[in-house]
Coordinates of N, CA and C in Angstrom, one line a residue:
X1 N 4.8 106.4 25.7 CA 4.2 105.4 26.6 C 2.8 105.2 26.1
X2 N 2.7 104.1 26.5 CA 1.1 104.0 25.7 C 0.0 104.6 26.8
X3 N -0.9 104.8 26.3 CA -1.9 105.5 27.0 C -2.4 104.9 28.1
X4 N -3.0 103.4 28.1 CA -3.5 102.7 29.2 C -2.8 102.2 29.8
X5 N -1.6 102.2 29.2 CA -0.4 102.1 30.7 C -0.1 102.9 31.3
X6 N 0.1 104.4 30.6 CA -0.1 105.6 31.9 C -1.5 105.7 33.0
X7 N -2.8 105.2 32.2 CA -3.5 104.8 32.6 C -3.9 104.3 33.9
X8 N -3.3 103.0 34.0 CA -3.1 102.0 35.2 C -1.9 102.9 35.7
X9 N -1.1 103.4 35.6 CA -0.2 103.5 36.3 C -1.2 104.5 37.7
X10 N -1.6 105.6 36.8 CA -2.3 106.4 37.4 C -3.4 106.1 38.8
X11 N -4.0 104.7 38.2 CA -4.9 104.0 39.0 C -4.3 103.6 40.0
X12 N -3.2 103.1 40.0 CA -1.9 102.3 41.1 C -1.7 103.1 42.2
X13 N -1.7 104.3 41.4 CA -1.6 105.3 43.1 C -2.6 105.7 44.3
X14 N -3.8 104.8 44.4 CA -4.8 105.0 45.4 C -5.3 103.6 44.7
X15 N -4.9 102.1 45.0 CA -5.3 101.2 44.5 C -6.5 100.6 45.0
X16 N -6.8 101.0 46.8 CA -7.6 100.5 47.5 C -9.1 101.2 47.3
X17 N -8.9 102.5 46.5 CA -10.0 103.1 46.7 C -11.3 102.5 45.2
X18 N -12.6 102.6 45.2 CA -13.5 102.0 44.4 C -13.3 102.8 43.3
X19 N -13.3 101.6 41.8 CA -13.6 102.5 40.5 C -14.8 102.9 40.3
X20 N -14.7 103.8 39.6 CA -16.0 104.2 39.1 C -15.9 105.4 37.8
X21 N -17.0 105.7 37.0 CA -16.9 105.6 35.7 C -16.6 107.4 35.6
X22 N -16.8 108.2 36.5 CA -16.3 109.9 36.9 C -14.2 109.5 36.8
X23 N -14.1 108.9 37.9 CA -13.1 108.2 37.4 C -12.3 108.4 36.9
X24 N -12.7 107.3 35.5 CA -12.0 106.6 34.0 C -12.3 108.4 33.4
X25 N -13.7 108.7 33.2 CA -13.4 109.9 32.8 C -12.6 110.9 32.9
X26 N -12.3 111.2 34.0 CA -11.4 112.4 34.0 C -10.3 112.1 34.3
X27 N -9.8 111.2 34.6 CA -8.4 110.7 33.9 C -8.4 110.5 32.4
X28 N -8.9 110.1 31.6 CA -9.0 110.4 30.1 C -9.7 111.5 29.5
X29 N -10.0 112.5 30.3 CA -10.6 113.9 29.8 C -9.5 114.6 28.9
X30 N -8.2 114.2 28.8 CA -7.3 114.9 27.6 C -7.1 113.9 26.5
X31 N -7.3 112.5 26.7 CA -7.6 111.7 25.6 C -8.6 110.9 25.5
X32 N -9.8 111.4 25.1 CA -10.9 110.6 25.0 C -11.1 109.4 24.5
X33 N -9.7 109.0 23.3 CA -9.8 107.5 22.3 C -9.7 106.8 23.4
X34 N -9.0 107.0 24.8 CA -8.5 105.7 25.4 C -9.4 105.1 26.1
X35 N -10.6 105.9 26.1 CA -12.6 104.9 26.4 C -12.5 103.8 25.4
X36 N -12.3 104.1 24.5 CA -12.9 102.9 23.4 C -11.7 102.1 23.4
X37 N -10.5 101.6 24.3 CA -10.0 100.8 24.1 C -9.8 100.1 25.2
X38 N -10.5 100.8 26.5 CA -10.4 100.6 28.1 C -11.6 99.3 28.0
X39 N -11.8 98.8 29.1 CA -12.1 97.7 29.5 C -13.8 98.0 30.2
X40 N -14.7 97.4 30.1 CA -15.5 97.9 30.7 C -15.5 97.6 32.2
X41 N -15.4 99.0 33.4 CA -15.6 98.5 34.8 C -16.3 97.5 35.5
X42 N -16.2 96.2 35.9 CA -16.2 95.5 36.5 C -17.2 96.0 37.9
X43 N -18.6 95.1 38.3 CA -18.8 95.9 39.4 C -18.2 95.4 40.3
X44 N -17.8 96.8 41.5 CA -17.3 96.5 42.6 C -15.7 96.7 42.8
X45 N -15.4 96.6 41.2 CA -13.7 96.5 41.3 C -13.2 98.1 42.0
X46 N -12.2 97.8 42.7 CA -11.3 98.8 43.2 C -10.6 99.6 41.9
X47 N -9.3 100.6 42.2 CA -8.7 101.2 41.1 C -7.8 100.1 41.0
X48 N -6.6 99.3 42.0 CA -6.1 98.6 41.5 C -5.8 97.7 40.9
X49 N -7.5 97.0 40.6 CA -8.1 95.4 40.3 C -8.4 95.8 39.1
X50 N -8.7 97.6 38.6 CA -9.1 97.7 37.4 C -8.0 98.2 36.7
X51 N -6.9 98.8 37.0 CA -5.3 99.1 36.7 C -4.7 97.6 36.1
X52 N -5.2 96.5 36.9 CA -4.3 95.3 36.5 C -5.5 94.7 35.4
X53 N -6.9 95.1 35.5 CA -7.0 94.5 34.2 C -6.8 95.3 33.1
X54 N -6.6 96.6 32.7 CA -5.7 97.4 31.6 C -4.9 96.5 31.6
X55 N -3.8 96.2 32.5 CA -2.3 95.8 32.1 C -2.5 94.3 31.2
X56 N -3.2 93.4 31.5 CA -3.7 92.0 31.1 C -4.4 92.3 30.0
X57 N -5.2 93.6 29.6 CA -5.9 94.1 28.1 C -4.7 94.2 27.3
X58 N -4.0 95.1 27.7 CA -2.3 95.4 26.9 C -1.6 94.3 26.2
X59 N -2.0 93.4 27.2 CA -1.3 92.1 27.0 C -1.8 91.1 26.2
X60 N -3.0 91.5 26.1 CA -3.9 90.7 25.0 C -4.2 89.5 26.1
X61 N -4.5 89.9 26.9 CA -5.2 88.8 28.0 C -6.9 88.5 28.2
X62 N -7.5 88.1 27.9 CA -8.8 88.2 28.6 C -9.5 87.7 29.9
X63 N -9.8 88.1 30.4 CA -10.9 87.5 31.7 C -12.1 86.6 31.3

């Protein structure tokens, strides 16, 4: 499975709660590459608003 889809999936499970950059980190604290291919946080976004823009990055989507 690719990484930033486990990623978001992970985010999905508490979608209402705010992102923030402690976060992304320690959810990628066993793979660090997946920073440099993650999205930069959005201010204000929740985990699920930043889960679905991973999924749209995957996709080769932009905002």
């Amino acid at each position: 499975m690719n990484t930033l889809t486990a990623l978001a999936d992970a985010l999905s499970e508490h979608p209402e709660e705010l992102m923030a950059l402690g976060v992304l980190l320690g959810l990628c604290a066993a793979e660090p590459a997946v920073l440099a291919q993650a999205p930069a946080i959005p201010e204000g976004a929740t985990r699920g608003e930043y889960a679905l823009l991973l999924r749209l990055t995957l996709m080769g989507v932009s905002p």
